[in-house]
mmCIF file of C-alpha atoms in Angstrom:
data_model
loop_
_atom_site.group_PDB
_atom_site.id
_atom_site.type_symbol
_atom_site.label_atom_id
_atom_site.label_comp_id
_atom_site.label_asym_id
_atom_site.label_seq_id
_atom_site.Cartn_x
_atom_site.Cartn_y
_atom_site.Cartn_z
ATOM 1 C CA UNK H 1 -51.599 -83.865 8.681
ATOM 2 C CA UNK H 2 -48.509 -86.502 9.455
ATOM 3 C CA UNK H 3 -46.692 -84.705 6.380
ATOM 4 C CA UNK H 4 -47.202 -81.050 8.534
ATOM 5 C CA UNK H 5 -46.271 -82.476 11.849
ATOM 6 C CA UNK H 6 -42.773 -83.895 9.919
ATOM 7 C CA UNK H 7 -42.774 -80.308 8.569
ATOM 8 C CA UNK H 8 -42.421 -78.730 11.483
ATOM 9 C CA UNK H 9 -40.341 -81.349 12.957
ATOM 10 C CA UNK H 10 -37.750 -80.785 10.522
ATOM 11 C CA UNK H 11 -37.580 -76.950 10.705
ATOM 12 C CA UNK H 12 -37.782 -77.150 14.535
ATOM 13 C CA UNK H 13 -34.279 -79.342 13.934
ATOM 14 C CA UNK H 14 -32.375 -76.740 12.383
ATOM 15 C CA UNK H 15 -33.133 -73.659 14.869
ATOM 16 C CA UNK H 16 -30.055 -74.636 17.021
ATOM 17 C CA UNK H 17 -28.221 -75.022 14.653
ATOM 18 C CA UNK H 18 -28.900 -71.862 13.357
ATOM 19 C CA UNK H 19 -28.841 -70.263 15.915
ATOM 20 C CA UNK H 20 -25.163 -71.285 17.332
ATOM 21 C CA UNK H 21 -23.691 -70.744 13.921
ATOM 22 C CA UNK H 22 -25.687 -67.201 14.194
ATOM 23 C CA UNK H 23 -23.734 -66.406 17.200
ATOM 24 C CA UNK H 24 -20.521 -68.193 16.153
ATOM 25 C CA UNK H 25 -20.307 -65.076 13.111
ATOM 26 C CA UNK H 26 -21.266 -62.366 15.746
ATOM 27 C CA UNK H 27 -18.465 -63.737 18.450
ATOM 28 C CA UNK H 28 -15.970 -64.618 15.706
ATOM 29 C CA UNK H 29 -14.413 -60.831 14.512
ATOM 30 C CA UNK H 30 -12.071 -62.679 12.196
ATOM 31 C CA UNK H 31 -14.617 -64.170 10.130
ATOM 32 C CA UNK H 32 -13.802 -66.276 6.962
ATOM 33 C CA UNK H 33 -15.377 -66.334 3.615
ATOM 34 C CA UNK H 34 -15.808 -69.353 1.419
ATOM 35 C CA UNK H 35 -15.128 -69.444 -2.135
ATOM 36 C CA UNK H 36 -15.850 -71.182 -4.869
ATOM 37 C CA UNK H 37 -13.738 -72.116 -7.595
ATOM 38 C CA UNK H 38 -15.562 -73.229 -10.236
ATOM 39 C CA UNK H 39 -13.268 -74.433 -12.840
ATOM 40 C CA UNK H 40 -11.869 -77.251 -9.879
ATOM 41 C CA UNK H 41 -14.782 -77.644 -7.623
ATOM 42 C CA UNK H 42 -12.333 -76.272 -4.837
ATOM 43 C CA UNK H 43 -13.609 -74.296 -1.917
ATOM 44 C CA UNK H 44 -10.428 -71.898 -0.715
ATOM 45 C CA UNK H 45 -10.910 -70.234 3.032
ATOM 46 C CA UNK H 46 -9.760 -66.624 2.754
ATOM 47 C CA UNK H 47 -9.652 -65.043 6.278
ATOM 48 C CA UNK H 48 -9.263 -61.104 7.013
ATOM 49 C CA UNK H 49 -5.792 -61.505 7.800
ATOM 50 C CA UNK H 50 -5.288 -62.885 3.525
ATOM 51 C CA UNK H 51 -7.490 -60.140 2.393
ATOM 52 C CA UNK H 52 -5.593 -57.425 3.992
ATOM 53 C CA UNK H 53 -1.947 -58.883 3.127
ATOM 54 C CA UNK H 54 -3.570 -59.395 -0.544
ATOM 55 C CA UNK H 55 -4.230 -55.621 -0.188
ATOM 56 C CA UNK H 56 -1.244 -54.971 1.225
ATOM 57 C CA UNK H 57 0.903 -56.964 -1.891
ATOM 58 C CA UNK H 58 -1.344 -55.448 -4.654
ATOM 59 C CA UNK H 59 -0.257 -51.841 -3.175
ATOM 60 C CA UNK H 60 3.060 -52.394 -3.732
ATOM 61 C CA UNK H 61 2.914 -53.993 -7.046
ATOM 62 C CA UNK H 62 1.578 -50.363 -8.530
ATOM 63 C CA UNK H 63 5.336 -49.817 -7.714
ATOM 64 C CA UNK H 64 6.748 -51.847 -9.838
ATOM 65 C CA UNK H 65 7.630 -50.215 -13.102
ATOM 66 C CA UNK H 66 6.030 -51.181 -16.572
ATOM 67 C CA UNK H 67 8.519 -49.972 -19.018
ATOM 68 C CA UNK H 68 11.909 -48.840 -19.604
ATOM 69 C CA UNK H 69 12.582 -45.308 -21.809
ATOM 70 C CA UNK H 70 15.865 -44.615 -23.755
ATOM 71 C CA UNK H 71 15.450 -40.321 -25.006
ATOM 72 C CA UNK H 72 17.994 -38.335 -27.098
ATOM 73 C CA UNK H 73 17.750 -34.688 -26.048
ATOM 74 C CA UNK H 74 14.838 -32.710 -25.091
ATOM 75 C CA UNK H 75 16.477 -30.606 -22.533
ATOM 76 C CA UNK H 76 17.240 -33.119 -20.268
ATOM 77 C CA UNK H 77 20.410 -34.060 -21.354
ATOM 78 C CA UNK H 78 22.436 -35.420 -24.335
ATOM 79 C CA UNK H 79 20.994 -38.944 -23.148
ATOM 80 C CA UNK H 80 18.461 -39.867 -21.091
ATOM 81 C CA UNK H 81 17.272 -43.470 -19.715
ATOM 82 C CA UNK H 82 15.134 -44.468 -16.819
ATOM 83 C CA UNK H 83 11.450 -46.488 -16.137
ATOM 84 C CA UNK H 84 8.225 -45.404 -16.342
ATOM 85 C CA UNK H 85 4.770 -46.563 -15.033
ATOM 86 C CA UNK H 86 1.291 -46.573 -17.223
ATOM 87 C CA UNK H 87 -1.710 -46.708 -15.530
ATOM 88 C CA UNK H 88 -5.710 -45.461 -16.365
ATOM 89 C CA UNK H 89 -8.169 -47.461 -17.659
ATOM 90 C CA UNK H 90 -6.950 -47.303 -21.216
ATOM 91 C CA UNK H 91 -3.143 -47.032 -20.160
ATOM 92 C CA UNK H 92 -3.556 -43.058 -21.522
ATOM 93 C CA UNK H 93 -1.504 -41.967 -18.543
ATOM 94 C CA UNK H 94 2.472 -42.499 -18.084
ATOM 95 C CA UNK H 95 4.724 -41.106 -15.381
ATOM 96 C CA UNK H 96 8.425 -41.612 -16.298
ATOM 97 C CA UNK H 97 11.843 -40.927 -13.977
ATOM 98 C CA UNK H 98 14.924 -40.258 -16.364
ATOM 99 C CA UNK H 99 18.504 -39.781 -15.780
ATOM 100 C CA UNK H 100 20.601 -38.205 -18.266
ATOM 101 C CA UNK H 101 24.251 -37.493 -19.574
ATOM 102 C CA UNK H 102 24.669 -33.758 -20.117
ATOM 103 C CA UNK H 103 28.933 -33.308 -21.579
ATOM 104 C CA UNK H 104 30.878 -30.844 -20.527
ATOM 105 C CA UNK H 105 30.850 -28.981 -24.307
ATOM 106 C CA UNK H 106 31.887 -25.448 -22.612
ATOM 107 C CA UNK H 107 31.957 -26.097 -19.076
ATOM 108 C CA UNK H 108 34.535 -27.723 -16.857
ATOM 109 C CA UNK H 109 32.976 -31.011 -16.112
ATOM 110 C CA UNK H 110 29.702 -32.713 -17.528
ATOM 111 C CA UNK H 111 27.096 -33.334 -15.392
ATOM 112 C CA UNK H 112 24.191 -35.706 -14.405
ATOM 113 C CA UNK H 113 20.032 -34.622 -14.212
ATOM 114 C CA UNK H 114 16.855 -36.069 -13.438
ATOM 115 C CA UNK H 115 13.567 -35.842 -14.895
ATOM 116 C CA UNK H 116 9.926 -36.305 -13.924
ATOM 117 C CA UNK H 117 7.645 -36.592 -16.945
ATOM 118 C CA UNK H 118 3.714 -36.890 -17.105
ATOM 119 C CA UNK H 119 2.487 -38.022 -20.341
ATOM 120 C CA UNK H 120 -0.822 -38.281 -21.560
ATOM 121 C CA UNK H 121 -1.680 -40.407 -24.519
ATOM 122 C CA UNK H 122 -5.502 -39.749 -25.676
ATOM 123 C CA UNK H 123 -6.260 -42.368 -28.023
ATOM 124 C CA UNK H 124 -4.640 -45.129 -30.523
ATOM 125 C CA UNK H 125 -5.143 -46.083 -33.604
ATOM 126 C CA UNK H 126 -4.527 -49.524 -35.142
ATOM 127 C CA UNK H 127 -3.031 -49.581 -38.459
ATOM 128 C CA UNK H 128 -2.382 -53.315 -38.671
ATOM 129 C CA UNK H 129 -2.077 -57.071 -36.660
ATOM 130 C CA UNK H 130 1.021 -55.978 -35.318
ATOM 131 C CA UNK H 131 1.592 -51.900 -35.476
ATOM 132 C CA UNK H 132 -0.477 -49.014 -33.342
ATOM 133 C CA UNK H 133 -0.280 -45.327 -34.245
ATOM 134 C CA UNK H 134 -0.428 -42.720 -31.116
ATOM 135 C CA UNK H 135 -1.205 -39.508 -32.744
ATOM 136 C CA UNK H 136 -1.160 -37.322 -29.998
ATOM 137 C CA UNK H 137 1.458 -37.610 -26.971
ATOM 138 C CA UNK H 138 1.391 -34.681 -24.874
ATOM 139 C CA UNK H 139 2.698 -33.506 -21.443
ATOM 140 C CA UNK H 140 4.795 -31.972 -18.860
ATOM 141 C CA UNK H 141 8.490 -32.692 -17.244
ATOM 142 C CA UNK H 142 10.363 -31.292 -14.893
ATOM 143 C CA UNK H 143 14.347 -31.397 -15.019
ATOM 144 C CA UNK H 144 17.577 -30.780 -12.531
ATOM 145 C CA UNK H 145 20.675 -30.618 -13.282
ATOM 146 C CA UNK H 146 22.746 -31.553 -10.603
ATOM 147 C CA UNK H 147 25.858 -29.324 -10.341
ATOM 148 C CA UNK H 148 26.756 -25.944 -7.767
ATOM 149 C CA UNK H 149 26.484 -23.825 -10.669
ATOM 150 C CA UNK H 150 23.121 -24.181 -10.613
ATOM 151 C CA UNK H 151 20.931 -23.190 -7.778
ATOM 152 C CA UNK H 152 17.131 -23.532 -6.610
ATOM 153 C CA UNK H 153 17.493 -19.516 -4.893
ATOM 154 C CA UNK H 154 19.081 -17.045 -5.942
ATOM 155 C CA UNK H 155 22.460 -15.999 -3.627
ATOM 156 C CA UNK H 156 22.887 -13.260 -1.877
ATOM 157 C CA UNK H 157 25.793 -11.991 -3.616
ATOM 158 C CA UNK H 158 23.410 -10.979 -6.451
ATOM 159 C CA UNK H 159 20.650 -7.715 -5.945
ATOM 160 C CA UNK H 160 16.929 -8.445 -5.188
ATOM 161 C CA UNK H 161 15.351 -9.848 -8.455
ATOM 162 C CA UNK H 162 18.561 -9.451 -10.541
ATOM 163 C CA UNK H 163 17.399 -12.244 -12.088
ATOM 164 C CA UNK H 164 13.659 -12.305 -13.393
ATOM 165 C CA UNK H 165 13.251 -16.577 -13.128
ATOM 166 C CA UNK H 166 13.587 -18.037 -9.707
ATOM 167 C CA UNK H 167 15.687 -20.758 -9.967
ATOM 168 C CA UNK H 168 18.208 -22.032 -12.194
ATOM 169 C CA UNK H 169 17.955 -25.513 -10.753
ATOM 170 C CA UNK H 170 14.685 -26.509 -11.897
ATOM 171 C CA UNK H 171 12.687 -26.242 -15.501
ATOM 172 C CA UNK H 172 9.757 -26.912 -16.647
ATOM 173 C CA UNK H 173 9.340 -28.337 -19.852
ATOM 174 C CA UNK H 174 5.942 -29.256 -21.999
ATOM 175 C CA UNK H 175 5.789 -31.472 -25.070
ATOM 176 C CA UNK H 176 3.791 -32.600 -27.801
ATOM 177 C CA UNK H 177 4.655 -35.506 -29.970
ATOM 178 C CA UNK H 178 3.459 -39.123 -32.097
ATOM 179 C CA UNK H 179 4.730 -42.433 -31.685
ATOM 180 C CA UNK H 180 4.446 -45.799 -33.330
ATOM 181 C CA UNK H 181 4.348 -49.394 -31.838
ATOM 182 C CA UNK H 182 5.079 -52.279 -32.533
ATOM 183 C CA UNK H 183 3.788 -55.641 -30.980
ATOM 184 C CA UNK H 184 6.389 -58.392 -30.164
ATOM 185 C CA UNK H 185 4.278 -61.432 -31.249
ATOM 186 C CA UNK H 186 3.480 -63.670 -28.024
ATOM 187 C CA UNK H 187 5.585 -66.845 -28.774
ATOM 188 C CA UNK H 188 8.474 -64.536 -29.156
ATOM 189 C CA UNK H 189 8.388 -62.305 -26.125
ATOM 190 C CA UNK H 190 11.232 -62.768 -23.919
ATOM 191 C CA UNK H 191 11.435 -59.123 -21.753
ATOM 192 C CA UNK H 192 9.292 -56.707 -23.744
ATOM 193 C CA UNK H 193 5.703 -56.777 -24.789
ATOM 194 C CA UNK H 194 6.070 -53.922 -27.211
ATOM 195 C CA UNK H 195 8.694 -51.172 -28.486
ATOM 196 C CA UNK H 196 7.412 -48.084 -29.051
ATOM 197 C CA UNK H 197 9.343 -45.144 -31.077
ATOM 198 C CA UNK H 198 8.536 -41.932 -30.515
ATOM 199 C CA UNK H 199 9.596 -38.278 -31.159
ATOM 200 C CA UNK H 200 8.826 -35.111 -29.369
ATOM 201 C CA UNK H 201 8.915 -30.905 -29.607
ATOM 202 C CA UNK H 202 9.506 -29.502 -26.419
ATOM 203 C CA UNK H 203 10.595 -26.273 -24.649
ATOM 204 C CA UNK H 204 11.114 -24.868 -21.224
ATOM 205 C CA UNK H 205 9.406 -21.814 -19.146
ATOM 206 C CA UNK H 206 12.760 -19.702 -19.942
ATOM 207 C CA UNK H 207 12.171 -19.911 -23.527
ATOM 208 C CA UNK H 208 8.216 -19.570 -23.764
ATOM 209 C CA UNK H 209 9.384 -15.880 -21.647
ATOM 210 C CA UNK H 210 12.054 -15.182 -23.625
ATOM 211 C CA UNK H 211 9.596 -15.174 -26.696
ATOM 212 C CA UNK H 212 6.964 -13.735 -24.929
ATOM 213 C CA UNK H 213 9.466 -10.634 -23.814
ATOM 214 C CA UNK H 214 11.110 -10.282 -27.315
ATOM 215 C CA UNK H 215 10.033 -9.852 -30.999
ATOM 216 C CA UNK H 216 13.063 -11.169 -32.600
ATOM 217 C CA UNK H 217 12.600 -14.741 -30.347
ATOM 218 C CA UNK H 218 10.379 -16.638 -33.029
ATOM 219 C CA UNK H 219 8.785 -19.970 -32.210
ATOM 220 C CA UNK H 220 11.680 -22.042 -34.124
ATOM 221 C CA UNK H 221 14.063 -20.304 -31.536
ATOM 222 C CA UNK H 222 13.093 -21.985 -28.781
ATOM 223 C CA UNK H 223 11.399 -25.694 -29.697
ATOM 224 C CA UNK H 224 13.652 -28.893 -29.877
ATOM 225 C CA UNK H 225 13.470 -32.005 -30.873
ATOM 226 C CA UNK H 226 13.973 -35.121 -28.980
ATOM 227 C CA UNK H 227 14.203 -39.004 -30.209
ATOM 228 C CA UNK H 228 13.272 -41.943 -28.179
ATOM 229 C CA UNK H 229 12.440 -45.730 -27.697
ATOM 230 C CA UNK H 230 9.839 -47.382 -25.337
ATOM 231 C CA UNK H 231 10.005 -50.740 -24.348
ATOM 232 C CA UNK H 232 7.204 -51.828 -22.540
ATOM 233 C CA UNK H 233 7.590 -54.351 -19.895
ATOM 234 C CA UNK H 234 4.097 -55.616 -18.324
#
């Protein structure tokens, strides 16, 4: 009987309590969670205000590129450089932003483009501690040349649908290619985590039509080839 009465006592002790802490959460709208760190028995107060600039940081950090691309041809110029960003849950997407060198060869001036380029890596193989083997890198760019010879509609001073395309300023490209990397081993990694080369066979929408349109425009006519190093950063 005493141990019931002492029982009761005790849980009769903690109701207030309770109950003010019960309305302290419902009053309080910025309301703080405790947690634990476990490795140094620390408890760390996080309050809504940390979790939303912790959102907030995390956004922008998708911003910041992963890896830096050096490309030799592939219709976007004699040489191309730029950064690119890999992402998925097996890295098996890229998105890349190039700027190339195009000569002036027959024109009066050389000129400057840009390219946006989706990749899509499938798989990887590992052929060794320090090598991987993509054996399938495939995608899609798009490429301007910037220049007034070039234009996204056609003038005026030329008839209705003279020209069959629509622009001159923009191309799309597509691409299928390998590449082989390389791991830089970790006590030696200053600026790059790996270096990846890489080659690719491409062509544009004005070629795939030009085939398309005429017999004597074979397949060889109107693929290139195109030579390039990845250096991944992060």
């Amino acid at each position: 009987m005493k141990w019931f009465i002492f029982s009761v006592m005790l849980m009769t002790s903690w109701l207030p309590v309770a109950a003010a802490g019960g309305e302290d959460m419902k009053n309080n709208t910025d309301a703080t969670v405790l947690v634990a760190d476990e490795e140094e028995n620390d408890t760390t107060v996080y309050t809504d205000y940390d979790r939303r600039i912790y959102r907030y940081r995390r956004m922008w950090n998708y911003l910041i590129p992963t890896q830096t691309i050096i490309q030799y041809a592939g219709n976007m110029g004699l040489i191309s450089m730029g950064v690119g960003w890999d992402y998925g849950n097996h890295r098996q997407y890229e998105t890349n932003l190039l700027f190339g060198y195009l000569p002036a060869f027959k024109s009066s001036s050389s000129k400057m483009t840009m390219t946006l380029k989706q990749n899509f890596i499938p798989w990887r193989i590992d052929i060794g501690n320090d090598f991987d083997l993509e054996p399938l890198s495939c995608g899609i760019y798009f490429n301007t040349v910037f220049g007034d010879e070039f234009w996204q509609k056609q003038p005026k001073r030329y008839p209705h649908k003279y020209y069959p395309f629509l622009s001159t300023k923009v191309r799309i490209n597509i691409f299928v290619g390998q590449r082989l990397t390389v791991q830089v081993p970790h006590n030696r990694r200053k600026f790059v985590k790996n270096i990846s080369a890489f080659y690719e066979i491409s062509t544009c929408d004005l070629h795939l039509r030009a085939m398309f349109q005429d017999s004597c425009v074979t397949l060889w006519d109107i693929i290139g080839l195109s030579l390039g190093l990845k250096f991944q950063m992060m």
